[in-house]
Short mmCIF file of C-alpha atoms and ligand atoms in Angstrom, two decimals:
data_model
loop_
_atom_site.label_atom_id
_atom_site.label_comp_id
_atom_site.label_asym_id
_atom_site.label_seq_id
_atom_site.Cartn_x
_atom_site.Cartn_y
_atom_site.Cartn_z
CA UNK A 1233 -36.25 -66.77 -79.19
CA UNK A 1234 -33.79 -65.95 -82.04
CA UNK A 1235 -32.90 -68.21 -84.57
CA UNK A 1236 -29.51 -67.10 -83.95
CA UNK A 1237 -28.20 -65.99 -80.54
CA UNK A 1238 -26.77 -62.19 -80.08
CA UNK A 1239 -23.27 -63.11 -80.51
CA UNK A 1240 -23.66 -65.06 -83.75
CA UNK A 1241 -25.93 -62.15 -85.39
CA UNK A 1242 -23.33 -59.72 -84.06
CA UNK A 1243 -20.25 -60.89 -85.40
CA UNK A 1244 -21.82 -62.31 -89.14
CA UNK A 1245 -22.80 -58.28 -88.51
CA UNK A 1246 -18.82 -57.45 -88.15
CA UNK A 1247 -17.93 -59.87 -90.65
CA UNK A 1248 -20.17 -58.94 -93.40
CA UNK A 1249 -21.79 -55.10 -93.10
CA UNK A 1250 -19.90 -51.97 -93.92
CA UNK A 1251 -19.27 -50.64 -90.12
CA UNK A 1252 -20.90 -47.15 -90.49
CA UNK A 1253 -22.84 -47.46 -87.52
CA UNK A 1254 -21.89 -47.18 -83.59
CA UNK A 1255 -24.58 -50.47 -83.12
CA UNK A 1256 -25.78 -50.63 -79.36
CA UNK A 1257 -24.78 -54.37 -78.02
CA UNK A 1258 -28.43 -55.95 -78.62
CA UNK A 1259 -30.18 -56.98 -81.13
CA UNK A 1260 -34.33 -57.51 -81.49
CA UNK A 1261 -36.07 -60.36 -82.96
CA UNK A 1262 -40.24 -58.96 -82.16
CA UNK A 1263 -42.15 -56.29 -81.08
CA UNK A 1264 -45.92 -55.10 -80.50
CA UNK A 1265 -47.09 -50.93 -79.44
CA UNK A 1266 -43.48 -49.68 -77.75
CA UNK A 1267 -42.34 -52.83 -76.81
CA UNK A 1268 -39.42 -54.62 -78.16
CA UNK A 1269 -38.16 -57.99 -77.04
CA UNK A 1270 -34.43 -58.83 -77.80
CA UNK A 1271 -32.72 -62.27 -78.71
CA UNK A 1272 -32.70 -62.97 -74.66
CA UNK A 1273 -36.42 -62.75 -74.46
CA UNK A 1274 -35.82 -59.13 -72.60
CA UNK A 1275 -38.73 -57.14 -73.14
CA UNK A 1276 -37.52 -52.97 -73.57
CA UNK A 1277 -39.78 -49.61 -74.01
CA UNK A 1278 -39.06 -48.09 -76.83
CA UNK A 1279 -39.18 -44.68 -76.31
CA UNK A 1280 -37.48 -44.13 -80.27
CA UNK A 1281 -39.55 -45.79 -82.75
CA UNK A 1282 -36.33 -46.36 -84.85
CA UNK A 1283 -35.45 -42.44 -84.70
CA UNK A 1284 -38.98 -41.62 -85.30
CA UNK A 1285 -40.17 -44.39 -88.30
CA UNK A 1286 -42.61 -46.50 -85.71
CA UNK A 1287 -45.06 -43.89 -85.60
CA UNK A 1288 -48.01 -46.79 -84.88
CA UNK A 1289 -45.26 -48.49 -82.58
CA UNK A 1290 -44.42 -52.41 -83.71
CA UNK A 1291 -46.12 -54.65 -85.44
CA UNK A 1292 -49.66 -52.47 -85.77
CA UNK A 1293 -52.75 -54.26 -87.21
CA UNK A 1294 -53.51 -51.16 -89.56
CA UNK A 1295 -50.21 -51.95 -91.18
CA UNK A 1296 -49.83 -55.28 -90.91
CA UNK A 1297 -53.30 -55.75 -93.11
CA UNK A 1298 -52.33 -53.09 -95.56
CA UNK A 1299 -48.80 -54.85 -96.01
CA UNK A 1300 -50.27 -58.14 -96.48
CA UNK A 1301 -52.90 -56.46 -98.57
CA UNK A 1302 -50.27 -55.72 -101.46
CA UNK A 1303 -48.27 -58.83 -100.83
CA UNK A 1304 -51.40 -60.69 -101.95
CA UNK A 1305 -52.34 -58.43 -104.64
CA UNK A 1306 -49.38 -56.02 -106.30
CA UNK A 1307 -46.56 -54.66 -104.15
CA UNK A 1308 -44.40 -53.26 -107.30
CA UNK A 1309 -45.16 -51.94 -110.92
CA UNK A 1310 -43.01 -48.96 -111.54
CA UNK A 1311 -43.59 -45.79 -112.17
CA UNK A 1312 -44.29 -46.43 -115.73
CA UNK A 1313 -48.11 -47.69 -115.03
CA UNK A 1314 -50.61 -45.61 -112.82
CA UNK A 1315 -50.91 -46.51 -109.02
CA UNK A 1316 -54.14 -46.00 -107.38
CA UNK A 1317 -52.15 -46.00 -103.43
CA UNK A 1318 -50.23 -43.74 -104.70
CA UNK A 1319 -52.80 -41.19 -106.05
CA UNK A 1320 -54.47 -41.71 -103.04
CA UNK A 1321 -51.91 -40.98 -100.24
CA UNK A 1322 -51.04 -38.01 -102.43
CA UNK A 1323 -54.33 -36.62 -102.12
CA UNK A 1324 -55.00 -37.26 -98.61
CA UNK A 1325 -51.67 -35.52 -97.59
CA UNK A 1326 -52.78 -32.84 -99.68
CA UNK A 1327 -56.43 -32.85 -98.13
CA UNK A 1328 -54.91 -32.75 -94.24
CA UNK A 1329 -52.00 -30.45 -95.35
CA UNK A 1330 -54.56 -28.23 -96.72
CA UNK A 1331 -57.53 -28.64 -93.38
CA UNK A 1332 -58.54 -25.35 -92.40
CA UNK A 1333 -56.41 -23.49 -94.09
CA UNK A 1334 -56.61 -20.23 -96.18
CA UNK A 1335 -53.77 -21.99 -98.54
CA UNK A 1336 -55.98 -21.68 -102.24
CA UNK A 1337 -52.94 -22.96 -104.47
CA UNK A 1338 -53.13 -26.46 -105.67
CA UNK A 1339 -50.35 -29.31 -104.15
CA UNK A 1340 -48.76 -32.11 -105.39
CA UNK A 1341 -46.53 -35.13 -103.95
CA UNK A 1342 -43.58 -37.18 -105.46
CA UNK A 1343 -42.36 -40.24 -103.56
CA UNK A 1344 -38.97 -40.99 -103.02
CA UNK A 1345 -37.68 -43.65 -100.48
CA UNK A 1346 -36.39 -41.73 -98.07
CA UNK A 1347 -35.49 -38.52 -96.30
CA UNK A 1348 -32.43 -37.02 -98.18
CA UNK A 1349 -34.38 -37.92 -101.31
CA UNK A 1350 -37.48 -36.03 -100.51
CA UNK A 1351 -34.85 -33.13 -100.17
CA UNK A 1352 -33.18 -33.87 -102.97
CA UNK A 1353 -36.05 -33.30 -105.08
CA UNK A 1354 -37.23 -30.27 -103.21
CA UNK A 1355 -33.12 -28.80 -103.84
CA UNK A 1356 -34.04 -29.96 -107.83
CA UNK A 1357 -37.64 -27.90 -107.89
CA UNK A 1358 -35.78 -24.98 -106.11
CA UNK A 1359 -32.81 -25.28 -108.92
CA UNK A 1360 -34.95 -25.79 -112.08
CA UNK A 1361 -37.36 -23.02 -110.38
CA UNK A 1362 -34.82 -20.29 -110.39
CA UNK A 1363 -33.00 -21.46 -113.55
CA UNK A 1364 -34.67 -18.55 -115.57
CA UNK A 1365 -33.68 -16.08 -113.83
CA UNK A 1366 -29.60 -17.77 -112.90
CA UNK A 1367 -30.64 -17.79 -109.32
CA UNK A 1368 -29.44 -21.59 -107.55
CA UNK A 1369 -28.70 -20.40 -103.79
CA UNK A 1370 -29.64 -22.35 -101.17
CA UNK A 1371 -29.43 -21.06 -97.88
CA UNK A 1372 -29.60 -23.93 -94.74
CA UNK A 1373 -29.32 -23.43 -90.70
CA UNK A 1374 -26.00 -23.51 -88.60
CA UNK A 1375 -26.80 -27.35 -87.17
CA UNK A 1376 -29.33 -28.56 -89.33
CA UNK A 1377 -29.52 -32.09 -90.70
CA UNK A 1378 -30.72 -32.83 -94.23
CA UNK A 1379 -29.46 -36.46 -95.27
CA UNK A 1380 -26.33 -37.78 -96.55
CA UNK A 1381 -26.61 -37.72 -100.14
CA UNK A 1382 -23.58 -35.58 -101.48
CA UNK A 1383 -26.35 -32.81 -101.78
CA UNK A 1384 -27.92 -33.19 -98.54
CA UNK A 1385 -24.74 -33.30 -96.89
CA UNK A 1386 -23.42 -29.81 -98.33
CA UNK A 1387 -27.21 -28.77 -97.50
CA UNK A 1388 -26.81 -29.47 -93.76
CA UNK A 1389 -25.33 -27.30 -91.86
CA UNK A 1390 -23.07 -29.22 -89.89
CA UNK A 1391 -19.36 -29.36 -90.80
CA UNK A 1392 -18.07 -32.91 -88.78
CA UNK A 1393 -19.99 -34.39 -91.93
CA UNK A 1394 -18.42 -32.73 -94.42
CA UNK A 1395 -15.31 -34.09 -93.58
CA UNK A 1396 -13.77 -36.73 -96.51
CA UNK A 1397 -16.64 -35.94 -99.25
CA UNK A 1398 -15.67 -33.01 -101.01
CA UNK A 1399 -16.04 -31.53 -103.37
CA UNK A 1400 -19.40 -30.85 -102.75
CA UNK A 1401 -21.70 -29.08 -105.44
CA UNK A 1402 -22.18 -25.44 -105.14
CA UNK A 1403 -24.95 -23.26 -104.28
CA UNK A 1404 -25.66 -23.92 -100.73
CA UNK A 1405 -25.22 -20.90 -97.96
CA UNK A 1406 -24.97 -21.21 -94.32
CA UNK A 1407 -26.71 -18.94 -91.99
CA UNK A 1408 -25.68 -18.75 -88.04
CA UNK A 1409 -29.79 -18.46 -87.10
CA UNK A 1410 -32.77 -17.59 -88.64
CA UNK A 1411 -31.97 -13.48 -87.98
CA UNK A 1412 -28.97 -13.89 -90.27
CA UNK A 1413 -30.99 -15.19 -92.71
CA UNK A 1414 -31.91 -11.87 -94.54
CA UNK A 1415 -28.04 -10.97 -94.33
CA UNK A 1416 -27.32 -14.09 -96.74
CA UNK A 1417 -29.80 -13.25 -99.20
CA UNK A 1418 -28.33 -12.30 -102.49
CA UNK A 1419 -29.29 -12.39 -106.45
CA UNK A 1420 -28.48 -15.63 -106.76
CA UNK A 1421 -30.86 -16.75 -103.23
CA UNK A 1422 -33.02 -19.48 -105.06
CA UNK A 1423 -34.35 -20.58 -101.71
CA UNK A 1424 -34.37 -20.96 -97.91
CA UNK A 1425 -34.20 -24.89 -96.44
CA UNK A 1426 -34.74 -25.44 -92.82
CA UNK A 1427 -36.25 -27.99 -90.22
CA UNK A 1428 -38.99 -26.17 -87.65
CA UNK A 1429 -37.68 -28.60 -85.24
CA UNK A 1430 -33.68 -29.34 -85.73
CA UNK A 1431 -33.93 -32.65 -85.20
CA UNK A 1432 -30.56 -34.05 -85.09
CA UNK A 1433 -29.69 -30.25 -83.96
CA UNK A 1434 -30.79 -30.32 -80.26
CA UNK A 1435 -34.43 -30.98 -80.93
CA UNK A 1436 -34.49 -27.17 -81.09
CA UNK A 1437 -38.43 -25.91 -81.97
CA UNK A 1438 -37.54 -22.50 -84.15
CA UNK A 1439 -39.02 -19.22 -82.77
CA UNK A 1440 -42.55 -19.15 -84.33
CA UNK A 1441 -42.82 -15.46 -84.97
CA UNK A 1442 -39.20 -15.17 -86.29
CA UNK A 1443 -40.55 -18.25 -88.70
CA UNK A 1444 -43.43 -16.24 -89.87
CA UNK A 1445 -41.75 -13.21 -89.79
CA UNK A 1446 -39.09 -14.38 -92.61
CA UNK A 1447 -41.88 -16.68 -94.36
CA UNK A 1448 -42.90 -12.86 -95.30
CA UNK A 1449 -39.55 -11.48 -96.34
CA UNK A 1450 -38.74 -14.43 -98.70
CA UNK A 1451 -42.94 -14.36 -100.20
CA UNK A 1452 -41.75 -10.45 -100.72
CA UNK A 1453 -38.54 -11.66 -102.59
CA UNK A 1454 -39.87 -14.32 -104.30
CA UNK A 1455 -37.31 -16.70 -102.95
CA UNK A 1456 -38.89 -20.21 -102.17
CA UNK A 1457 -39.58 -21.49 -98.31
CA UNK A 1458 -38.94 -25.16 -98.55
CA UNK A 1459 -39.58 -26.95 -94.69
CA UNK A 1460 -37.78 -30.30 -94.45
CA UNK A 1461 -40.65 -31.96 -92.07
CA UNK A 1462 -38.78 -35.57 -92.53
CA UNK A 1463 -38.67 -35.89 -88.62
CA UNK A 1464 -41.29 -33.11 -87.54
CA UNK A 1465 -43.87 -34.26 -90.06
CA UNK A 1466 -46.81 -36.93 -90.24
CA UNK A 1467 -48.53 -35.70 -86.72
CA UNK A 1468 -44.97 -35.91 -84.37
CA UNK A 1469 -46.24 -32.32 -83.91
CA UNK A 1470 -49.06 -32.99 -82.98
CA UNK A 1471 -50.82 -31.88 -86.73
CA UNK A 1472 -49.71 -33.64 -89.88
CA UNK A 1473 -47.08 -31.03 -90.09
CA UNK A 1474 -45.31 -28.43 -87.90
CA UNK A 1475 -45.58 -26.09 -90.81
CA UNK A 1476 -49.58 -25.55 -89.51
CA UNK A 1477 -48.17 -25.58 -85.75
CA UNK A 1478 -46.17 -22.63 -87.22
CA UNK A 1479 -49.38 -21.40 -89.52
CA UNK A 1480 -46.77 -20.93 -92.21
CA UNK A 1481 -47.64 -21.83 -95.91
CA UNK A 1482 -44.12 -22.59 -97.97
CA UNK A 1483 -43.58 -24.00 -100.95
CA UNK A 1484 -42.43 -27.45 -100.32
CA UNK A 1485 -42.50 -29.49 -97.67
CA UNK A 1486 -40.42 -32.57 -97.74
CA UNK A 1487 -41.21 -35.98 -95.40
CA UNK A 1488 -40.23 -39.75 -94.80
CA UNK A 1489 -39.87 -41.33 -91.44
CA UNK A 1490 -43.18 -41.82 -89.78
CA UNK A 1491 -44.69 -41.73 -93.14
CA UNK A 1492 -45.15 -45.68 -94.17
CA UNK A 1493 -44.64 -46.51 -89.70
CA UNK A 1494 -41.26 -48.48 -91.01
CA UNK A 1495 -42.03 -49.18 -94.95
CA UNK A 1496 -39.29 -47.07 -96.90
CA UNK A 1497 -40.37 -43.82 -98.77
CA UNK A 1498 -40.06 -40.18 -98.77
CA UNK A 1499 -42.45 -37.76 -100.31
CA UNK A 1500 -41.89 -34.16 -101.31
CA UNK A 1501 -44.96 -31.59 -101.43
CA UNK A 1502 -45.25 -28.64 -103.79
CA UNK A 1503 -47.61 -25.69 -104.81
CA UNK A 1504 -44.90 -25.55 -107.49
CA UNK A 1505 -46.83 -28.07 -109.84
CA UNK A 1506 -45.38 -27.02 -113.15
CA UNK A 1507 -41.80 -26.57 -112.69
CA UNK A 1508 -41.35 -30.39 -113.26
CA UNK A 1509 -41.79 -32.04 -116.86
CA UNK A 1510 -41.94 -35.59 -117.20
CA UNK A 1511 -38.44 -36.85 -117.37
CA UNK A 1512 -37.20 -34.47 -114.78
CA UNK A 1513 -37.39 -36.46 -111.35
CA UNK A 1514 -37.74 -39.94 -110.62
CA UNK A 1515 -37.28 -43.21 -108.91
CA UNK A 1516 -37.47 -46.76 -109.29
CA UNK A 1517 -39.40 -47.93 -106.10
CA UNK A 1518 -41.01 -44.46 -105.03
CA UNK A 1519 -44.32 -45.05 -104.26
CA UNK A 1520 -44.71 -48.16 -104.86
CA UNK A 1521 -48.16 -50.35 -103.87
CA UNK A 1522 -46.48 -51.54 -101.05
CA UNK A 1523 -45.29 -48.36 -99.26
CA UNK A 1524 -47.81 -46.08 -100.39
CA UNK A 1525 -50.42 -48.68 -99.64
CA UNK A 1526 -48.67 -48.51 -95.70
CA UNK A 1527 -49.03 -44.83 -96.02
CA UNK A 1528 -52.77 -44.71 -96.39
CA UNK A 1529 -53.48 -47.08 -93.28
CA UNK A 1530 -50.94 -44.75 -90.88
CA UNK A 1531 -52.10 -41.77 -92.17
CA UNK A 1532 -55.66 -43.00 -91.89
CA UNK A 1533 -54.90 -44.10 -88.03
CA UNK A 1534 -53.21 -40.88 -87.42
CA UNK A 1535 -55.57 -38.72 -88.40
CA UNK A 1536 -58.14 -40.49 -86.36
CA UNK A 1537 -56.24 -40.22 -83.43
CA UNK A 1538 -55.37 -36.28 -83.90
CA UNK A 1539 -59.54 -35.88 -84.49
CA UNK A 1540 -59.99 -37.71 -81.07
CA UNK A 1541 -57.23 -35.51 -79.51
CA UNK A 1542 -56.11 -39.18 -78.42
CA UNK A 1543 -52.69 -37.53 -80.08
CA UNK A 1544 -52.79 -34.29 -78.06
CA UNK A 1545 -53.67 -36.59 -74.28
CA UNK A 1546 -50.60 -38.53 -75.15
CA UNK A 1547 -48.46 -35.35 -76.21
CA UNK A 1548 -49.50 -33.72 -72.60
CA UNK A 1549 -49.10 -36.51 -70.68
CA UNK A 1550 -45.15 -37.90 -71.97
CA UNK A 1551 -44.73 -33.74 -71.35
CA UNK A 1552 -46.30 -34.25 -67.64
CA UNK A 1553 -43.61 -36.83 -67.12
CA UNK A 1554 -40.85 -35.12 -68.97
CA UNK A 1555 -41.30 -32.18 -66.38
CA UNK A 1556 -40.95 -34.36 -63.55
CA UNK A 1557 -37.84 -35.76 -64.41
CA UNK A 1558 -36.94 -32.09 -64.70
CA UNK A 1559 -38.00 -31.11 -61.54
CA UNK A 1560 -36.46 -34.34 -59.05
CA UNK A 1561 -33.07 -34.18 -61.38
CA UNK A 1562 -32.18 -30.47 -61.74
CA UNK A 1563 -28.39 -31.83 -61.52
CA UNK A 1564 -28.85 -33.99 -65.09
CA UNK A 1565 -30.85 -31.83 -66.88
CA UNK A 1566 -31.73 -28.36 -67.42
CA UNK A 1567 -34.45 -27.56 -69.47
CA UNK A 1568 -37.84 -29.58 -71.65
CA UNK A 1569 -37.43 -28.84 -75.34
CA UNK A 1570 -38.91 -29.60 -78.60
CA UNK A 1571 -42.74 -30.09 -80.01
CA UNK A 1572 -45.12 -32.52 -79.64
CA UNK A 1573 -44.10 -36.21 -79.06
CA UNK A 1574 -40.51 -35.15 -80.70
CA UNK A 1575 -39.01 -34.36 -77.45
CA UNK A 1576 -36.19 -34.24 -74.99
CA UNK A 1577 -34.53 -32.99 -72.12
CA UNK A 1578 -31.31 -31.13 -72.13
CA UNK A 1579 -28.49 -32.43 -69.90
CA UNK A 1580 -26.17 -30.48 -68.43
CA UNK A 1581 -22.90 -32.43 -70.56
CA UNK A 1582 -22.18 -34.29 -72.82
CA UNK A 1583 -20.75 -37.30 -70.65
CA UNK A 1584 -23.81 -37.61 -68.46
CA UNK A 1585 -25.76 -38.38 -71.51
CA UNK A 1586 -23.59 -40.79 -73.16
CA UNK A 1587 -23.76 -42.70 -69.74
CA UNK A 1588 -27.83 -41.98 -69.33
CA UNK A 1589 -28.03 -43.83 -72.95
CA UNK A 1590 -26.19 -46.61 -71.58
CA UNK A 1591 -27.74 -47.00 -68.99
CA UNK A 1592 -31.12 -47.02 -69.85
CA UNK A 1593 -30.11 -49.69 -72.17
CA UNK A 1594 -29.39 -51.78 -69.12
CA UNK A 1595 -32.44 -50.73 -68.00
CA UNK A 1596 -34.29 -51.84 -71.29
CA UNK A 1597 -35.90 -48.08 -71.98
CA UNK A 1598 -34.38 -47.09 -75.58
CA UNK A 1599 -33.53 -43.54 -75.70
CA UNK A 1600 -31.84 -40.98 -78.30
CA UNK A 1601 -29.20 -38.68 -78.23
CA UNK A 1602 -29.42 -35.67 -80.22
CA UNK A 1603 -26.84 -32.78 -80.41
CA UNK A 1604 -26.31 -30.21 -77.95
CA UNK A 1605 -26.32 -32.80 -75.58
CA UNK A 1606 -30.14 -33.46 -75.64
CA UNK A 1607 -31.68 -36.20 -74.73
CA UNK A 1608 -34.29 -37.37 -77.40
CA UNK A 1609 -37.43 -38.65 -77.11
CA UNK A 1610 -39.35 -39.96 -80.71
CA UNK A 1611 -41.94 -42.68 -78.96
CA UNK A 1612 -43.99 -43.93 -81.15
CA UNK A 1613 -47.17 -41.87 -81.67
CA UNK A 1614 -49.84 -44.55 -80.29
CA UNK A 1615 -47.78 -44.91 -77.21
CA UNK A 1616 -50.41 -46.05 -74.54
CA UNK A 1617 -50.70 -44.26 -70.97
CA UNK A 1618 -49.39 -47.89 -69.52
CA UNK A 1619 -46.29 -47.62 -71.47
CA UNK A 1620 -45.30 -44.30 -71.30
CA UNK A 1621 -45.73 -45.39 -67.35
CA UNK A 1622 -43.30 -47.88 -67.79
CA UNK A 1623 -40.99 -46.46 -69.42
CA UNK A 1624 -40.50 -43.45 -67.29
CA UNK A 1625 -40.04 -46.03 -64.17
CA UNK A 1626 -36.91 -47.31 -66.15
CA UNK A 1627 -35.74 -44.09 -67.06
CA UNK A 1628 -36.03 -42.73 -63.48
CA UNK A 1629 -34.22 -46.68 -62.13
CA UNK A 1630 -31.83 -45.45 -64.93
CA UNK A 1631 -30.94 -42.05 -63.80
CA UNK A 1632 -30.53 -43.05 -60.18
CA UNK A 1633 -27.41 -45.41 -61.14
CA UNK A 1634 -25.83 -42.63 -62.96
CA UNK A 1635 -22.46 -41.89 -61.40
CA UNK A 1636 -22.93 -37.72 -60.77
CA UNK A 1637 -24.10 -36.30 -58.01
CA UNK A 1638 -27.86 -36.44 -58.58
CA UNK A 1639 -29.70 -36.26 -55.30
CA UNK A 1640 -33.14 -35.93 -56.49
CA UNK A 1641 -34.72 -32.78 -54.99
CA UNK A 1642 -37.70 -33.00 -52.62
CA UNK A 1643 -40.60 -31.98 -54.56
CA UNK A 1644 -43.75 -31.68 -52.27
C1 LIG B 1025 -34.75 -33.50 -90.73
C2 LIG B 1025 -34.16 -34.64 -91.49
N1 LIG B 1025 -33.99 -34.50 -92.82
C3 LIG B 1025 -33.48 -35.51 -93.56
C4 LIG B 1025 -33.10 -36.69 -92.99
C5 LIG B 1025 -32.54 -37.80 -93.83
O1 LIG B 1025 -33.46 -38.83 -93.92
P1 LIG B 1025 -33.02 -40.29 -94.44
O2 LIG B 1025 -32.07 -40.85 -93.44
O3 LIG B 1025 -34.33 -41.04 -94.53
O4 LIG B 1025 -32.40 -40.10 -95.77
C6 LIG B 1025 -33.26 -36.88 -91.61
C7 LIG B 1025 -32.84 -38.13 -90.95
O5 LIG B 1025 -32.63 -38.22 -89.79
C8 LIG B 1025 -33.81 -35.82 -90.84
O6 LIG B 1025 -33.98 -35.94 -89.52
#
C-alpha cells in the first residue's frame, strides 16, 4: 500500500505541480510485465506502457540489474570523459539499424533525453547541412507530432499547439499529405520530417510505396529524409525501426521512448557524420552510464525476442483480438489501424471514446486516445499471451457498459 493514500498524493499534486496535464483520478505505487497496482491495491492491465516508454513492461529484471549495475558503479560523468555504454548502445543501434541491409554509409548516434530533443538535433544537422548552399526548409505532415520544444512545436503539424507560443522560428513548411509533398519543395527545402506511423495523429501507418516513392524524389534533390521513429522505433514495429518495415534508408532517424524501457534519453541517428564539429550539439545528461547502460539491456532483450519471432506471435495475436472487438462492436468502431504492437481501433466519435477511456479505467485496462478519434494501443512489447487475455476481457466488460447502442453482432 501507498505511503500516502490517493487523495493526499492528489492534492500535494494540485498544490504543488504546474497543472499541464488532464491526470486520470489514480495514482500507482508498483508494477511487474503489464500490470500496475494503484494506491488501493487494484491491480490494472496496462495496455500503454506510459505512451509507449515500458517497452519490457514494469519493473523487468534486464533493467532492473543494468540500473543497479551503474548505481553501484558510475551512473553520471558528463560528456567531457568517454563512456563505454554509450559507445556501445551506439554501435549496436547502428549494427541492427544496419541488419540486412544494402545501406554501405557509415552511422552515428547522439543522445539527448528525450523525444523533441532527438528532433531537435536532427532540425540542427538538417540546418547546418544546408547552410552552404542558404537552404533551411523544413517541410512536416498536416497532424504530425514532433515535441514541444519551441522548434518541435512549429515542426508539428498541428495548429491547437501553436496557440500562445509564437513567434515561432522560421523555416518549417506544412504539407496536407505526403502527395503534396513535392508541391512544397522549393530552393530553400533543406529537408523532409515525418513519423511512418503518426502517432499522436490517428496512429495512421503512411502508404509504403508513396514513402518510397518520395524517399526517391528527395535522394534526386538532394534534400534530406529525416524519420522521427520516437514512438514507431526500438521494435514497436515489429523491427528496430519502421524505416526497414518501409525498406527506406534516410538520413536521420530520431528515437526516445521505448529506448531506455522508462530511463530518460533520446538518440538521433545519422549517415551525416561530418556535418557536426565538436562544440556544435550537446547535452548535459545525454547518454549518461545510467540510461545508456538501460539501453543496452532493452535493446539486448528486444532483439532476442524479434530473433525468436516471440515479437511477431505477440504482434499477431493483440491483432487477433483487436479484430474481434472489430467484428462483435461494428457500432464503436470502424476500422484496425496502425503497425505492429502500436495499434488501435478507430471509433466512430469522438464522445464514445472519451467515455471507452473512462471506462476502462473503471475497469482497470489503461488505454490511449490518439487523434482522429482512435483508440490507442502501446502495450508493452513483452506483453505475455495471459495478459493480453486479460486485458481484452476488461476491455470487452468495458465496452458493454458504454451508453450507445452497441448490441454486439452474432459472429458464428
Ligand atoms: C513521434 C513523436 N515525436 C516526438 C515526441 C516528443 O517526445 P518527448 O515527449 O520525449 O519530447 C513524441 C512524443 O509523444 C512523439 O510521439
Amino acid at each position: 500500500m501507498a505511503k500516502h493514500g490517493f487523495k493526499a498524493i492528489q492534492a500535494l499534486d494540485k498544490a504543488y505541480v504546474l497543472h499541464t496535464y488532464a491526470r486520470a483520478n489514480v495514482a500507482f505505487v508498483k508494477g511487474k510485465g503489464a500490470r500496475l497496482q494503484d494506491t488501493q491495491g487494484k491491480d490494472y492491465i496496462d495496455f500503454g506502457s506510459g505512451i509507449g516508454v515500458a517497452s519490457l513492461g514494469h519493473s523487468p529484471k534486464a533493467l532492473q540489474k543494468a540500473l543497479k549495475k551503474s548505481a553501484k558503479t558510475l551512473i553520471h560523468t558528463s560528456n567531457l570523459y568517454y563512456i563505454e555504454p554509450q559507445a556501445k548502445l551506439a554501435a549496436r543501434l547502428v549494427e541492427y539499424y544496419k541488419r540486412g541491409s544494402s545501406d554501405k554509409a557509415q552511422w552515428r548516434v547522439f543522445f539527448g533525453n528525450s523525444g523533441a530533443e532527438a528532433n531537435e538535433c536532427a532540425i540542427k544537422i538538417a540546418r547546418k547541412f544546408g547552410e552552404k548552399s542558404g537552404r533551411y526548409k523544413i517541410i512536416t505532415l498536416d497532424s504530425s507530432f514532433h515535441g514541444r520544444t519551441i522548434a518541435t512545436l512549429k515542426a508539428t503539424g498541428q495548429d491547437k499547439f501553436h496557440k500562445h507560443f509564437a513567434p515561432f522560428p522560421d523555416g518549417f513548411v506544412r504539407a496536407k499529405n505526403l502527395a503534396d509533398i513535392p508541391n512544397k519543395i522549393d530552393s530553400q527545402t533543406i529537408a523532409v520530417l515525418l513519423e511512418l506511423v503518426q502517432g499522436e495523429g490517428g496512429i495512421n501507418a503512411l502508404d509504403k510505396k508513396q514513402v518510397q516513392d518520395l524517399a526517391k524524389i528527395l535522394k534526386e534533390q538532394n534534400i534530406l529524409l529525416i524519420i522521427d521513429e520516437v514512438q514507431s522505433g526500438i521494435y514497436r514495429s515489429g523491427e528496430i525501426f519502421a524505416s526497414k518495415v518501409y525498406g527506406i534508408e534516410p538520413d536521420v532517424i530520431t528515437m526516445a521512448k521505448g529506448l531506455a524501457g522508462g530511463v530518460p534519453i533520446g538518440a538521433c541517428m545519422t549517415r551525416l557524420v561530418d556535418v557536426f564539429e565538436s562544440g556544435d550539439h550537446g547535452s548535459t545528461f545525454g547518454g549518461n552510464f545510467l540510461s545508456t547502460n538501460a539501453g543496452l539491456a532493452v535493446l539486448k532483450t528486444l532483439e532476442k525476442m524479434r530473433k525468436d519471432k516471440v515479437l511477431d506471435v505477440a504482434i499477431k495475436y493483440f491483432h487477433t483480438k483487436l479484430d474481434s472487438v472489430l467484428k462483435h462492436y461494428p457500432a464503436i468502431f470502424s476500422k484496425r489501424v496502425g503497425l505492429g504492437l502500436m495499434c488501435g481501433l478507430q471509433v466512430r466519435n469522438g464522445e464514445i471514446l472519451t467515455q471507452i477511456i473512462s471506462v476502462c479505467l473503471q475497469h482497470r485496462v489503461l488505454v490511449l486516445r490518439s487523434g482522429g478519434n482512435v483508440l490507442r494501443f502501446l502495450p508493452p512489447l513483452n506483453i505475455t499471451k495471459g495478459e493480453i487475455d486479460e486485458g481484452f476481457v476488461r476491455l470487452i466488460h468495458a465496452l458493454k457498459e458504454l451508453k450507445i447502442p452497441q448490441k454486439p453482432k452474432n459472429t458464428k
